[in-house]
Amino acid sequence: MTRVVDTHRQVFGSDPEGVWSAPGRVNLIGEHTDYNDGLVLPIALPQRTDAACSPRADDLLRVWSVQTDELVEVALADVGPGRPEGWAAYVAGVLWALRAAGHEVRGLDVTVDSAVPVGAGLSSSAALECAVGAAASDLFGLGLLADDAGRAALAAGCVRAENEVAGAPTGGMDQSAALLCRVDHALLLDCRSGATEHVPFDLASDGTASGHGTTAGDGSASGSGTESGDGAPSGHVLLVTDTRAEHSLNDGQYGERRSSCEQAAAELGVAALRDVDPKDLDDALARLSDDVLRRRTRHIVTEIARVRACVEALRAGDLAGVGRLFDASHASLRDDYEVSCAELDASVEAARGAGALGARMTGGGFGGSSIALLPAGAVDDAVRATTAAFAERGWREPRCFVVTAGVAAGRDA
Ligand code: ADP
Ligand code: MG
């Protein structure tokens, strides 16, 4: 945070009015379910994007990023679909969307600095949008951070910024995670209704064992871990591995998966694949016109069921069960949905070989990151095994880090 303030002083010649930040996220389970009206279960990462900001009296936006070492200036009146181009669209788009929602928003001087790896599937884009959105809400008196309803409205604006101004077709999971997650909890998000629940996710203190999820809007900022029966920590961790692999097939494949799901839903006469009851899956599969649609449908229907089962397992403190669900999710994404890649498969297998309770690719696939649920004592082995597996195949060195469930966007200083 000091770095963002120092940089702001150097670039703009004065102290910022304040510093806001928003987290990256990792999805525990529920992959490719968002556009099927399904369920997702992200946590906020400890890695965050900082935005040092000062309000301006005019309508100019000036934004500097430590990651790009570049100053972009744009008048708010000139912001719109495709304008500005490049990374500043994520920042300008938020102010544009807030204005479009009827809020009185002026210009800003913004300095951005991020610890969220960019392009690793950990949602640096939403962290950037939500840090700036949080700043705009406070600096222009919009009050959107005060409760979950306001935060959900701000998330919707950040989604519009990403879809319409930056031109990236994404669902709403990332922005909801960055604005609604609570410390030591995962966010169960129903992508049809927008309803949320906070599910205990505190591996270190075994807080998963006794807590029940709280519904959105109860105002509590965080949950504290509860002790396990003997008071000892359960000693598990979540390890994220950024494979640093990027496969260019990504865009076309994403569109193909979406349209397959739409086609399958149309053939089955349902609004979305979420409406297929897992009990009726075999019947539904028999009615589909081809095998690819069958496999895509089987992934979506079983994956949504796995999200529900994972929530149950977390609430029961059944980490072995969570691990099995991670493994089943990975197999389904690899074999039925066909969105994994060699690097993701290798990272998952290396973690399992080192003693993981379960591991899976996370995010859209074809690169990006995987997660593994590990006994704390097995982390070093897992990192060594993953690094060795990648070196052996001549791939770029992966980046591994242990994460906990962090807090949503807010003001830091
Ligand atoms: P992910 O969100 O998974 O990291 P995306 O492709 O959705 O990947 O978003 C990455 C893009 O977001 C970058 O290419 C850049 O345009 C923008 N971005 C994210 N963080 C920063 C940052 N700190 N500074 C400048 N641009 C950023
Ligand atoms: Mg993104």
GROMACS .gro file of C-alpha atoms and ligand atoms in nm, residues 49 65 67-68 86-87 90 112-114 117-126 128 162, ligand 1:
model
   49
   49THR     CA    1  -0.543  -0.460  -0.621
   65SER     CA    2  -0.077   0.152  -1.328
   67GLN     CA    3   0.201  -0.290  -1.366
   68THR     CA    4   0.196  -0.113  -1.704
   86GLY     CA    5  -0.652  -0.144  -2.339
   87TRP     CA    6  -0.633  -0.182  -1.965
   90TYR     CA    7  -1.157  -0.152  -1.691
  112VAL     CA    8  -0.326   0.125  -0.943
  113ASP     CA    9  -0.093  -0.139  -0.799
  114SER     CA   10  -0.180  -0.507  -0.788
  117PRO     CA   11  -0.134  -1.216  -1.097
  118VAL     CA   12  -0.266  -1.075  -1.424
  119GLY     CA   13  -0.427  -1.319  -1.666
  120ALA     CA   14  -0.389  -1.623  -1.434
  121GLY     CA   15  -0.763  -1.681  -1.404
  122LEU     CA   16  -0.759  -1.521  -1.058
  123SER     CA   17  -0.957  -1.221  -1.174
  124SER     CA   18  -0.720  -0.928  -1.169
  125SER     CA   19  -0.970  -0.754  -1.399
  126ALA     CA   20  -1.255  -0.759  -1.145
  128LEU     CA   21  -0.918  -0.358  -1.067
  162GLU     CA   22  -1.597  -0.538  -1.832
  414ADP     P1   23  -0.773  -1.214  -1.510
  414ADP     O1   24  -0.889  -1.130  -1.470
  414ADP     O2   25  -0.799  -1.359  -1.491
  414ADP     O3   26  -0.644  -1.173  -1.445
  414ADP     P2   27  -0.836  -1.093  -1.760
  414ADP     O4   28  -0.790  -1.117  -1.899
  414ADP     O5   29  -0.980  -1.097  -1.732
  414ADP     O6   30  -0.754  -1.194  -1.666
  414ADP     O7   31  -0.787  -0.950  -1.714
  414ADP     C1   32  -0.653  -0.911  -1.728
  414ADP     C2   33  -0.649  -0.770  -1.782
  414ADP     O8   34  -0.694  -0.677  -1.683
  414ADP     C3   35  -0.510  -0.724  -1.817
  414ADP     O9   36  -0.474  -0.763  -1.948
  414ADP     C4   37  -0.523  -0.574  -1.803
  414ADP    O10   38  -0.585  -0.519  -1.919
  414ADP     C5   39  -0.621  -0.559  -1.689
  414ADP     N1   40  -0.550  -0.541  -1.560
  414ADP     C6   41  -0.566  -0.618  -1.450
  414ADP     N2   42  -0.491  -0.573  -1.347
  414ADP     C7   43  -0.425  -0.466  -1.394
  414ADP     C8   44  -0.331  -0.374  -1.336
  414ADP     N3   45  -0.289  -0.385  -1.210
  414ADP     N4   46  -0.285  -0.273  -1.416
  414ADP     C9   47  -0.326  -0.261  -1.542
  414ADP     N5   48  -0.413  -0.343  -1.601
  414ADP    C10   49  -0.463  -0.444  -1.529
   0.00000   0.00000   0.00000
